[in-house]
XYZ file of C-alpha atoms in Angstrom:
624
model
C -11.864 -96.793 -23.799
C -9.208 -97.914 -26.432
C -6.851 -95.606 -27.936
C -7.169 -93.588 -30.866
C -6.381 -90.852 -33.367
C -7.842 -87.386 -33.017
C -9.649 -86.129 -35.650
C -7.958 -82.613 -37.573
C -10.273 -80.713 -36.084
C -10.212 -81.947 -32.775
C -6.509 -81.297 -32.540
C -6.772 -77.787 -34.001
C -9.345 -76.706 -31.497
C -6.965 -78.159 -28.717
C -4.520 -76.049 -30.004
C -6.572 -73.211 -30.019
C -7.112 -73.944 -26.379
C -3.826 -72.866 -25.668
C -2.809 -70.287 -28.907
C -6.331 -68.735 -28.912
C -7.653 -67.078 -25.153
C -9.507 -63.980 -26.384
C -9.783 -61.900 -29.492
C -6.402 -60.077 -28.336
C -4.752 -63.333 -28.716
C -6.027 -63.646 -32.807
C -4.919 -59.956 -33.263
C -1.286 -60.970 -31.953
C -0.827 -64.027 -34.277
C -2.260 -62.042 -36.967
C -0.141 -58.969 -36.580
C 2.876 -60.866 -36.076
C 2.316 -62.001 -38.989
C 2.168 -59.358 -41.462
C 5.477 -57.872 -39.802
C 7.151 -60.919 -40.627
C 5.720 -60.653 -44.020
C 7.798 -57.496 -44.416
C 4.830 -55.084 -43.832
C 5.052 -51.374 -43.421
C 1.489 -50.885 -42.979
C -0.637 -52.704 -40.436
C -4.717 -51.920 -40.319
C -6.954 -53.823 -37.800
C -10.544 -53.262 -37.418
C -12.491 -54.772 -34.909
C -16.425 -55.226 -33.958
C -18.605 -56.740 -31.099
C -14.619 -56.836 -28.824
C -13.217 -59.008 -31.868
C -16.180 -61.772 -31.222
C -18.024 -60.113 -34.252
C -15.128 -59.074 -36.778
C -11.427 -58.897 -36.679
C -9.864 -58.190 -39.999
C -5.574 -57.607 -40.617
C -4.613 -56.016 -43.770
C -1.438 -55.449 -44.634
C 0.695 -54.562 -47.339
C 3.464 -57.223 -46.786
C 4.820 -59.708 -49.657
C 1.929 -61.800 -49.727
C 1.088 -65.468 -49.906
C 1.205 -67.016 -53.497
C -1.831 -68.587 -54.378
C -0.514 -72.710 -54.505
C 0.615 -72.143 -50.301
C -2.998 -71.001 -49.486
C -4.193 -74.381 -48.791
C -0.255 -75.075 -46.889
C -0.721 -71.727 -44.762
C -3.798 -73.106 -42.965
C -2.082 -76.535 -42.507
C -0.804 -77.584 -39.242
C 2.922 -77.280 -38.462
C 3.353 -75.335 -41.798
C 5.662 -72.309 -41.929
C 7.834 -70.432 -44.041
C 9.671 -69.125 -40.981
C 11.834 -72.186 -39.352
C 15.062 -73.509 -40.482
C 16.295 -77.042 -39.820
C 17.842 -75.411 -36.312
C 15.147 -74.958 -33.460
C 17.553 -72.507 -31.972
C 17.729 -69.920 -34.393
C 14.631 -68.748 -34.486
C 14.766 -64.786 -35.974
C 10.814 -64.289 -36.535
C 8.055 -63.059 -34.502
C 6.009 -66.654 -35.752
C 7.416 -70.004 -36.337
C 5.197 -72.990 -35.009
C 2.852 -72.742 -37.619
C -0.009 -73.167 -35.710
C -1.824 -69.609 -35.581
C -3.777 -69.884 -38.596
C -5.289 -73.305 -38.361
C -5.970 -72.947 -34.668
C -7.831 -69.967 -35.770
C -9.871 -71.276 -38.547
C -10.977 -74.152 -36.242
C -13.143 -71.571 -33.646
C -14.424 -68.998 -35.993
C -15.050 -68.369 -39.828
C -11.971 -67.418 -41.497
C -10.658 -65.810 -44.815
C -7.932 -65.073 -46.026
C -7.331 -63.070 -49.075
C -3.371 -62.506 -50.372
C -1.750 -61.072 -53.482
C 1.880 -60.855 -54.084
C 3.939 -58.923 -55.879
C 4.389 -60.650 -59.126
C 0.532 -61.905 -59.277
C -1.551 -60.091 -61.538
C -4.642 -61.254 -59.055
C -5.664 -62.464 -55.281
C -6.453 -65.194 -54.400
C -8.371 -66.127 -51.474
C -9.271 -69.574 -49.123
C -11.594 -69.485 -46.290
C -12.314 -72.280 -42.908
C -15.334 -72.401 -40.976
C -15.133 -74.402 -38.141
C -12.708 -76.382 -39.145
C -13.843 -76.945 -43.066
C -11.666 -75.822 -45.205
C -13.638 -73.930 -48.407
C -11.909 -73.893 -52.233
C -9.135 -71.435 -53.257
C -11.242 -68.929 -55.481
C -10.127 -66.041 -56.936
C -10.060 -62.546 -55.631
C -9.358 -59.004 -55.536
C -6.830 -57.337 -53.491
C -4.174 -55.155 -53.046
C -0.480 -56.529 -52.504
C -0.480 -57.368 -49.431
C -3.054 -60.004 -47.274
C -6.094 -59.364 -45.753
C -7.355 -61.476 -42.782
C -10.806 -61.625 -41.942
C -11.867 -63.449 -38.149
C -15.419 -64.033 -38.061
C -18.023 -65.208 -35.177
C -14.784 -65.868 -33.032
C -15.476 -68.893 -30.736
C -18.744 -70.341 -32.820
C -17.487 -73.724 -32.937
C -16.381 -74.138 -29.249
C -19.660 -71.993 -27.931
C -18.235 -73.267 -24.002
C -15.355 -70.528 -24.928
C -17.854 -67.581 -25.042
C -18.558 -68.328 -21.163
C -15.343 -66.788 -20.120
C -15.268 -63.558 -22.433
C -14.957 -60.633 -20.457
C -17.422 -57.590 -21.540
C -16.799 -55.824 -25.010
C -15.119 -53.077 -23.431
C -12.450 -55.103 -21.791
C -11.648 -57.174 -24.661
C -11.534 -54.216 -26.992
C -8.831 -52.429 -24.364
C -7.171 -55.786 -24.773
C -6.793 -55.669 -28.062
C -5.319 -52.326 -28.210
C -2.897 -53.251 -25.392
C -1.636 -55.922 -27.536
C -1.176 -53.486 -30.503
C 0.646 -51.053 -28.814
C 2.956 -53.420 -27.310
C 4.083 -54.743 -30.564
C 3.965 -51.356 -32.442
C 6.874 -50.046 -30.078
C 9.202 -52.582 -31.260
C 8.458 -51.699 -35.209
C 8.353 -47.625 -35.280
C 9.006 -47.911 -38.686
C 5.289 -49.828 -39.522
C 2.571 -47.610 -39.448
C -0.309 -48.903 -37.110
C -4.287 -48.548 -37.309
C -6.871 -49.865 -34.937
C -10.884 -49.102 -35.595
C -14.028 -50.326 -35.176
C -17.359 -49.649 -34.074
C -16.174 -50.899 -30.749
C -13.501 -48.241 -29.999
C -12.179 -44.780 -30.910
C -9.288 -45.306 -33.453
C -5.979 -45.639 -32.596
C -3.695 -44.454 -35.491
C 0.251 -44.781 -34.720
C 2.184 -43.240 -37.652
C 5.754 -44.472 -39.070
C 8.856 -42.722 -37.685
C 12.016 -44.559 -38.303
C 14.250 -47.166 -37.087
C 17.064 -44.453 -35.698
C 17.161 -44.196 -31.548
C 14.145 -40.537 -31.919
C 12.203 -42.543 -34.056
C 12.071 -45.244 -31.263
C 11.695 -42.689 -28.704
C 8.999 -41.047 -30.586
C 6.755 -43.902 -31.185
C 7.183 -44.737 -27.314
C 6.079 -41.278 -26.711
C 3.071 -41.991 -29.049
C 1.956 -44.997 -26.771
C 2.917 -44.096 -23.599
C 2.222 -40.582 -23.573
C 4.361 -37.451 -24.226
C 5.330 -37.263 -20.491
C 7.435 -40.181 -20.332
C 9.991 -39.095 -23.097
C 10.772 -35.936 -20.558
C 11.321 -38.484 -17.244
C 13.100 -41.306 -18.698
C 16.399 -41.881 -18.674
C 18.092 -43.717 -21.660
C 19.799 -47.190 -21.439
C 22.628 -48.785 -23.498
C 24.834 -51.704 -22.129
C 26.308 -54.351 -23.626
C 27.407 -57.511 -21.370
C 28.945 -61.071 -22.410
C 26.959 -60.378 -25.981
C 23.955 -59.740 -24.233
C 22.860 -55.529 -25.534
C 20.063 -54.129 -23.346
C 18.918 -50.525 -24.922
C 15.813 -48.706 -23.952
C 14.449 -46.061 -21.467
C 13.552 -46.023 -17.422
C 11.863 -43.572 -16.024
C 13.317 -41.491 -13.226
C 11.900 -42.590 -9.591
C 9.392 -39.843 -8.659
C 7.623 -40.733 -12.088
C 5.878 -43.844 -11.510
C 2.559 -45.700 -12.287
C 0.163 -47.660 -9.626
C 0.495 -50.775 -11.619
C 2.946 -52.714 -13.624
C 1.059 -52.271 -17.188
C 3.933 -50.031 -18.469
C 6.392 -51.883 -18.018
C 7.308 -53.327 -21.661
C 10.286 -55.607 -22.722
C 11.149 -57.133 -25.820
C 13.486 -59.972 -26.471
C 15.295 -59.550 -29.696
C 12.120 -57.298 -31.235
C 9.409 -60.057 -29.267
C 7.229 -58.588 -26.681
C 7.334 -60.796 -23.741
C 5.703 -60.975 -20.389
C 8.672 -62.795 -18.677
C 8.908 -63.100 -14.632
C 12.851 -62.918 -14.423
C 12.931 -59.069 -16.604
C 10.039 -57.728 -14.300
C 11.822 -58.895 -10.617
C 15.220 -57.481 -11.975
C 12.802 -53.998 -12.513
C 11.723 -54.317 -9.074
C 15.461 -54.904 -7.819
C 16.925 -51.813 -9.960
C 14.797 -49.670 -8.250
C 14.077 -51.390 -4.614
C 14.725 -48.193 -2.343
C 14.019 -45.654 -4.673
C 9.983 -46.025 -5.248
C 6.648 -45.739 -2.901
C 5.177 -48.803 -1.650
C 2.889 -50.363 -4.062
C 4.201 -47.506 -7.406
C 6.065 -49.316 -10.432
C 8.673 -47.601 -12.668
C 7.328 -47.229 -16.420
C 10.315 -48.949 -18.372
C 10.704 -49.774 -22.260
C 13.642 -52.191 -22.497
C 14.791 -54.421 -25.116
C 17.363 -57.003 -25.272
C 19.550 -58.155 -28.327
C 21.139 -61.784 -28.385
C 21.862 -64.772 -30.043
C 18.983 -66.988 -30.531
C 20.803 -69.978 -29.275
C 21.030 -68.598 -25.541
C 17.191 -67.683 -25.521
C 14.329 -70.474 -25.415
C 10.784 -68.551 -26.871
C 9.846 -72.170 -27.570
C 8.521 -72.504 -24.169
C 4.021 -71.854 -24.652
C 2.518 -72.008 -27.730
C 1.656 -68.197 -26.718
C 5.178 -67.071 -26.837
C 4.941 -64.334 -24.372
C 7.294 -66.760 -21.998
C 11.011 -66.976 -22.602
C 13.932 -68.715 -20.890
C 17.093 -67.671 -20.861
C 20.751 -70.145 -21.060
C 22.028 -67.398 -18.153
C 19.279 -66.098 -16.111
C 21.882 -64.314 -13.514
C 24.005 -62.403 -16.449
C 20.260 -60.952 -17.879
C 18.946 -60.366 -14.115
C 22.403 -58.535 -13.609
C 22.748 -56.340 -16.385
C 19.087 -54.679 -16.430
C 19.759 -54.078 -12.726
C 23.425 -52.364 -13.184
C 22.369 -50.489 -16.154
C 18.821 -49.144 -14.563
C 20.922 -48.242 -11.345
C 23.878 -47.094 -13.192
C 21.492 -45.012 -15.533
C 20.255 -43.101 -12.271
C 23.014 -42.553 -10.988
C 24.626 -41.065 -13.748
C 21.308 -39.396 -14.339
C 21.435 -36.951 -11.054
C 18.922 -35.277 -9.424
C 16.044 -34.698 -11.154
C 12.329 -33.693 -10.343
C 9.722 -35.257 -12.646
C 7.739 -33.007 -14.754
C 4.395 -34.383 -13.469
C 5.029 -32.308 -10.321
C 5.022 -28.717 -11.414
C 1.691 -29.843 -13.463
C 0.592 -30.472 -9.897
C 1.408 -27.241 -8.571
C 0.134 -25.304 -11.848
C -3.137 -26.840 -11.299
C -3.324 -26.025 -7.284
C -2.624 -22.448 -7.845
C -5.429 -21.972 -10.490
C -8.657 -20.406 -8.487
C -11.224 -23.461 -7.641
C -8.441 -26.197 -8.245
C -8.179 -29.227 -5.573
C -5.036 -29.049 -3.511
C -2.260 -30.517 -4.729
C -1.103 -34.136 -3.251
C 1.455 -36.767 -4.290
C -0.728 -40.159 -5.370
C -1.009 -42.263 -2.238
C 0.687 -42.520 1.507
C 4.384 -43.798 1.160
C 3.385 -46.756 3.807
C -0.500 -47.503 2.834
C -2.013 -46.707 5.448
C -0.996 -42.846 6.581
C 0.196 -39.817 4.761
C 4.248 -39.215 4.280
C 3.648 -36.043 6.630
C 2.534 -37.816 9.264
C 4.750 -40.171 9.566
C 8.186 -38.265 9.518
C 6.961 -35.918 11.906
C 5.706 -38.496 13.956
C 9.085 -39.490 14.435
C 9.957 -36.071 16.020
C 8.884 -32.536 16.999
C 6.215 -30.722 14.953
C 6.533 -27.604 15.131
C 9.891 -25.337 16.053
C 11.357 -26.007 19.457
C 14.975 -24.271 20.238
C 15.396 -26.497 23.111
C 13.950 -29.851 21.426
C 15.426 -28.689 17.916
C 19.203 -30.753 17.066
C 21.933 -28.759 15.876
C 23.720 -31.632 14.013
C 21.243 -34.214 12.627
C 22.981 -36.730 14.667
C 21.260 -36.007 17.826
C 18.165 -37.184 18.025
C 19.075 -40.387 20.244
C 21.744 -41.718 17.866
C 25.069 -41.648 20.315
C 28.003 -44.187 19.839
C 26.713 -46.887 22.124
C 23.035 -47.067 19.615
C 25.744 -47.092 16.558
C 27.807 -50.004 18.689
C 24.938 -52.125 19.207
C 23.627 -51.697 15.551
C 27.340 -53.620 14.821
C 28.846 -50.092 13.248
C 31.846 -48.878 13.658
C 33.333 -44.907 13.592
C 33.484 -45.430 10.191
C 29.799 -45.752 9.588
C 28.834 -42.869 11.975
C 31.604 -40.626 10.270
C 29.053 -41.512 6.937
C 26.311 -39.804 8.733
C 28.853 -36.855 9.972
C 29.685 -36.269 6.294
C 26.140 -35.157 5.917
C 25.941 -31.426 4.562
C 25.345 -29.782 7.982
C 28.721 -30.877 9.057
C 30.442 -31.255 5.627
C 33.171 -28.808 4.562
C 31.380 -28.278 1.683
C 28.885 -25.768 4.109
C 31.991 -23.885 5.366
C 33.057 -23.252 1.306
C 29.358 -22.526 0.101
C 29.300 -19.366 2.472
C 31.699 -17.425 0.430
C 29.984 -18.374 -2.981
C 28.745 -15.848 -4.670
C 24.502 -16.113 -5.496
C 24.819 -15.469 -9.185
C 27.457 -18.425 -9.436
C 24.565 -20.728 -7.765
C 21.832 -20.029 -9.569
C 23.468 -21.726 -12.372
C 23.542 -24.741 -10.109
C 20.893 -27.146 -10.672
C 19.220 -26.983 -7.627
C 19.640 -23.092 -7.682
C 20.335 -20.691 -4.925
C 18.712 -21.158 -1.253
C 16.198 -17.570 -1.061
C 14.166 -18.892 1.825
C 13.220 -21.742 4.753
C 8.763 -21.689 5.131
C 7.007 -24.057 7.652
C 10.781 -24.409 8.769
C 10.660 -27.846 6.317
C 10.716 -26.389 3.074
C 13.725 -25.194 1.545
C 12.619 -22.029 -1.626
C 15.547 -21.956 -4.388
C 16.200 -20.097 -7.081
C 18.215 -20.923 -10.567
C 18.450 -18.761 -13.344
C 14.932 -20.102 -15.025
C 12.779 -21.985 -12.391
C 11.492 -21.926 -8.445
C 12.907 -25.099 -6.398
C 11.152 -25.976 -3.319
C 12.536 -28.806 -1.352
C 11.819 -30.995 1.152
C 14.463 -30.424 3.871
C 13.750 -33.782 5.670
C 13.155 -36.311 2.989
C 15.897 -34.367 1.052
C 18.791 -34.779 4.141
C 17.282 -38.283 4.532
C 18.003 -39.522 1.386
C 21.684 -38.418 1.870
C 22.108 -39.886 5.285
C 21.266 -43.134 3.882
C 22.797 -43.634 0.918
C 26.161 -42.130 3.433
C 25.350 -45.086 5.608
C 24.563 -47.729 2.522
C 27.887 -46.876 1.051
C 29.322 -47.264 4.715
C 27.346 -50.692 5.361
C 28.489 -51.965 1.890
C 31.502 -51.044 1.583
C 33.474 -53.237 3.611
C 31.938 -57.185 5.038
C 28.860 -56.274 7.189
C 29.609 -56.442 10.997
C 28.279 -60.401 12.214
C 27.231 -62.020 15.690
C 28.190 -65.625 16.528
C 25.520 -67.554 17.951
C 25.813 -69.432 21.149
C 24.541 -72.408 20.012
C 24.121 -72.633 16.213
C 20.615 -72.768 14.191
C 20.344 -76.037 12.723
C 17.602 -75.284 10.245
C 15.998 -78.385 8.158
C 15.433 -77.834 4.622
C 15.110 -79.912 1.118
C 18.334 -81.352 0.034
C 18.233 -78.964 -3.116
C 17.595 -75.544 -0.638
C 20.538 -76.764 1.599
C 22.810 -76.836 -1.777
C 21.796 -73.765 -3.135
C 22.629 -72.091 0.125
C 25.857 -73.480 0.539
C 26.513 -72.134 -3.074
C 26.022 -68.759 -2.538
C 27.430 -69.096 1.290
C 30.605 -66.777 0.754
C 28.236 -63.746 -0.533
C 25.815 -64.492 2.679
C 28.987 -64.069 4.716
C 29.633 -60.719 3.236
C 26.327 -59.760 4.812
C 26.990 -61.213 7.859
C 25.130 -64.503 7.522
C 27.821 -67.390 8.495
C 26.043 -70.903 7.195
C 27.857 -74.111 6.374
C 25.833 -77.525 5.007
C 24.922 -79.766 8.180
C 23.991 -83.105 6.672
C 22.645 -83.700 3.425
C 18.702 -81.632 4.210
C 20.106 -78.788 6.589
C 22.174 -76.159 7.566
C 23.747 -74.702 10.050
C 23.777 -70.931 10.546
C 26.500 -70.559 13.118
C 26.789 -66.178 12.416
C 24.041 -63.423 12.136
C 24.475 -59.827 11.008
C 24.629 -57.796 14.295
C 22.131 -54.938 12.472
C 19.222 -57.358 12.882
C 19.148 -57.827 16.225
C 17.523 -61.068 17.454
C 16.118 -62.036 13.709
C 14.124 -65.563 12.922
C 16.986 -67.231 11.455
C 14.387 -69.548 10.328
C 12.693 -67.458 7.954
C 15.227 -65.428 6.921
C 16.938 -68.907 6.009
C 13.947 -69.731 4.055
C 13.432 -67.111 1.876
C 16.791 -67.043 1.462
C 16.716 -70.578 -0.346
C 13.217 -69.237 -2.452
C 15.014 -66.636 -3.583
C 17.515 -68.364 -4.503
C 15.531 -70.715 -6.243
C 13.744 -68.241 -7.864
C 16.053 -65.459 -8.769
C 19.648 -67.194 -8.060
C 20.299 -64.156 -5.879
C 20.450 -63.732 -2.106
C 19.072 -59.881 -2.315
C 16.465 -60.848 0.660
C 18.975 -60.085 2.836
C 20.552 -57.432 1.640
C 17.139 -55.263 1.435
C 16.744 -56.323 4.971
C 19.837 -54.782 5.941
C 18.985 -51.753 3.906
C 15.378 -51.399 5.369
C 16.880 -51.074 8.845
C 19.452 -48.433 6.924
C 16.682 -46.243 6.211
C 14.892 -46.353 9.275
C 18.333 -45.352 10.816
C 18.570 -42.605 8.507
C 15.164 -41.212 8.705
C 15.415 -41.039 12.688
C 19.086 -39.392 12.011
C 17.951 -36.669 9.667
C 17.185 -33.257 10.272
C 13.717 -32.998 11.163
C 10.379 -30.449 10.318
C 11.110 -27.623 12.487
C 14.458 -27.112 12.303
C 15.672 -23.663 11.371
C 18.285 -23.606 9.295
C 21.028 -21.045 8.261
C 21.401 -19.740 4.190
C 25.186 -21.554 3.669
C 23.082 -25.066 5.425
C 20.056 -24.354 2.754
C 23.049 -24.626 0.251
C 25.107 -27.257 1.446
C 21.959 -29.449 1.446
C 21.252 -29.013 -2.124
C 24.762 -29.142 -3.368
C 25.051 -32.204 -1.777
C 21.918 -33.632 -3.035
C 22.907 -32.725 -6.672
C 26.279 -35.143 -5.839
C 24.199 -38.221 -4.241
C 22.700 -40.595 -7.178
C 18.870 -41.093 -5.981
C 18.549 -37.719 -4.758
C 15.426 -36.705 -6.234
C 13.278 -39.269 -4.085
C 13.614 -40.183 0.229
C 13.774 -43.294 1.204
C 9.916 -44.060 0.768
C 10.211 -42.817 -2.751
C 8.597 -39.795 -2.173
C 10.167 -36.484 -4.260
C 12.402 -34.260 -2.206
C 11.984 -31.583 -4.179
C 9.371 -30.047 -7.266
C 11.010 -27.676 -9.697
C 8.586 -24.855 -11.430
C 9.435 -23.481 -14.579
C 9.771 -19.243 -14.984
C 7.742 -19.481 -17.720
C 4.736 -21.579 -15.904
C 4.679 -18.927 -13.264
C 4.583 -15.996 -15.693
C 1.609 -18.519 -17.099
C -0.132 -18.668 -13.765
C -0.319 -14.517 -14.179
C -1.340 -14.476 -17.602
C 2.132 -12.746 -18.474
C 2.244 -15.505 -21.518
């Protein structure tokens, strides 16, 4: 078949192929749009899941009536410079409109501000229909009809009307949190309406147009970011670890005011809070980062939800510092979700109350810490010091610690000096404490506080094992992690570009404990292993190693492994169910969880402790 020229048409609907995958994607380009027209006021209405009807008004500055015919051109924009790196708007490759007009009927009616009329030009299908005058508004009005009419094969892979309406108002509440200022509207016969009104640009305007979106819950268990690194400004809020979501859906980031979807933001989310969250829960974030245009790539799919940036590792590394710094600093803190959890068990007829899910998938959290030890109360089974449950020098030996690591775990509040002090506090003083005063043990597990306005009850296992590891994680961390030479070393065969990437990052791996060195130009040689393994596949752990690597430029693979067998360590070496404690232990424990970052959740992200307000309990007997 000889070469030759596609037809206009053609090479809009190609276009379309990749701009245009559902009515959600027409209501981005569109809305986009009018907020780079200046708009303060942004109404969509939507019929038939956006197949039927989508129509944008907004109250913007317009399109004068001689750039109709140019705004439905190809490659037309009033957006781009001469300089493809400085790219300031939400739009700029000027292919939204046309790409739109080619697969559906289109209109588009504008008026600006010093036009004493509208105009308006219409496409169907590609055919492009006379500039005719009009009535309008300042402002433009788009109007999508019969969506996919001209490319009928399309239709095939629309979902039901439902989905594609909850699409749609995905999309619009994704952009509206990065313009509180713009008041947002979504109707139609297909949905309920969804009416966002203007706050302002200042950091509670922000926060209450979050709230708005994400519910009013979020703005009382997030914790507020604001770091600044090598120019690159992350701001935002994370929510604390014992509020979290099954899925990944509220997680939102924006890239100089651009909503993106982008791979290298969401894995630095999972690394900020790797030890802190249930298997298979995801934080609820809001972050947005402020940079130069030149050291960010949106240019990379005609969608623009994908960005690249100049310095992956710098971006990767500050959301992770700043989320973990921001918990740390944070302290202890029980999510508010939990007390609605006990308000609603104690109401007559209610279900009983239950965290969402088993920490490991396949049991419950309560079986499997007490699996680990006694039950029930046994003096003669029952440790004094949370050390003894099979955890004597020679187990800390062969682990590679030293007396430095197990003096972590003797610094843990049943030991700590701190226990000896808190016996000549007086109550009153504690109750101003954030965890309160210690009243009573029940079950002999859970730990009943007082402060001068709520009830405290607390998880005395998860609670101690929390502390014991982050004790032994400082320990393990804090100093280069104890190593085993091999006898003979691994020679492990990999691609010539693995083997250099490894050899890159080879001085951090030896901080771990991992001693490799290039062998040839496709291999390696791992000649040390961290003694806390045991007898590891150097293979694999090689491997991913080099993925992550190439992935993520970081080697955190092995550091989580090192961590994971921290935590088993410290839930075996924490006080277990059962154990009876003493009123100055009760208090130790929760002064020393209100110093440890992290505090509020164990080790398998479950919460240590639920705080209930006076004023809900004086609720619960109709005192209020």
């Amino acid at each position: 078949m000889p070469i030759r020229q596609l037809s206009e048409t053609m090479i809009n609907q190609i276009a379309a192929g990749e701009v245009i995958e559902r009515p959600a994607s027409v209501v981005k380009e569109l809305v986009e749009n009018a907020l780079d027209a200046g708009a303060s006021r942004v109404e969509i209405v939507t019929s038939g899941g956006g197949l039927n009807l989508i129509r944008v008004t907004d109250d913007g500055s317009g399109i004068p009536e001689r750039e109709l015919a140019l705004a439905i051109a190809r490659h037309c924009t009033s957006k781009l410079t001469e300089d493809i790196n400085d790219i300031r708007s939400l739009g700029f490759r000027g292919e939204a409109l046309p790409s739109i007009g080619s697969v559906s009927r289109l209109s588009i009616r504008s008026r600006t501000a010093a036009s004493e009329s509208a105009a308006e030009i219409g496409i169907e299908g590609g055919r492009v229909l006379p500039v005719r005058p009009a009535a309008a508004n300042r402002g433009t009005t788009v109007e999508v009809r019969d969506l996919f009419f001209a490319t009928p094969a399309r239709l095939k892979f629309m979902k039901g009307e439902r989905a594609e309406s909850s699409a749609t108002s995905d999309v619009v509440k994704r952009i509206a949190i990065a313009f509180p200022a713009v008041r947002f509207t979504l109707a139609g016969s297909d949905r309920s309406t969804l009416e966002l009104p203007a706050a302002d640009d200042s950091a509670e305007g922000s926060l209450r147009r979050v709230a708005q979106v994400m519910g009013a819950d979020f703005p009382d268990n997030s914790i507020a970011l604001d770091a600044m690194r090598d120019g690159v400004h992350l701001t935002g809020h994370v929510s604390i670890p014992s509020f979290t979501r099954a899925n990944a859906l509220q997680q939102y980031a924006y890239v100089n005011g651009r909503p993106v979807r982008d791979k290298l933001i969401a894995g630095a989310i999972r690394g900020a809070y790797a030890d802190v969250l249930p298997r298979d829960r995801h934080a609820v974030t809001v972050l947005f980062l402020t940079l130069d245009p030149a050291i960010v790539d949106v240019n990379v799919h005609p969608a623009k939800a994908d960005v690249r940036f100049r310095d992956p590792g710098l971006v990767r590394g500050l959301i992770v510092g700043a989320i973990r710094q921001a918990l740390a600093d944070a302290g202890v803190r029980a999510a508010t979700t939990g007390a609605a959890g006990m308000m609603a068990a104690f109401r007559p007829g209610a279900a009983s109350y239950g965290h969402g899910g088993p920490a490991n998938g396949h049991r419950s959290y309560d079986a499997a810490y007490r699996a680990s030890g006694p039950s029930g109360f046994d003096p003669a089974r029952s440790p004094q010091r949370p050390l003894d449950m099979g955890f004597d020098g020679a187990g800390f030996e062969q682990r590679g610690l030293r007396e430095s690591e197990q003096a972590a775990f003797d610094a843990g509040p049943l030991a700590s000096a701190d226990a000896r002090a808190g016996q000549d506090e007086a109550a009153e003083t504690l109750l101003g404490a954030v965890l309160g005063a210690a009243r009573a043990q029940v079950h002999e597990n859970y730990i009943v506080a007082q402060t001068r306005d709520s009830l405290i009850i607390v998880d005395q296992h998860a609670a101690h094992e929390r502390l014991v590891y982050e004790a032994l994680k400082n320990a393990l961390h804090s100093r280069p992690v104890p190593s085993q030479m091999l006898l003979l070393p691994e020679i492990i065969d990999l691609p010539e570009e693995d083997a250099e990437r490894l050899a890159l990052h080879s001085e951090t791996l030896a901080r771990f404990g991992l001693g490799i060195e290039r062998f040839g130009p496709g291999a390696v040689a791992v000649r040390e292993t961290p003694s806390m393994l045991g007898e590891a596949n150097v293979q694999q752990l090689v491997r991913d190693l080099a993925d992550e690597i190439a992935d993520n430029d970081t080697v955190d693979t092995l550091k989580e492994r090192l961590d994971k067998i921290a935590a088993t360590m410290a839930c075996h070496g924490s006080v277990r169910s059962g154990r009876l404690l003493k009123a100055e232990e009760m208090n130790a424990l929760l002064r020393q969880m209100e110093a440890t970052p992290g505090s509020g959740t164990c080790n398998h992200g479950r919460p240590t402790y639920i705080e209930l307000k006076l004023a809900d309990i004086e609720r619960l007997f109709g005192r209020r």
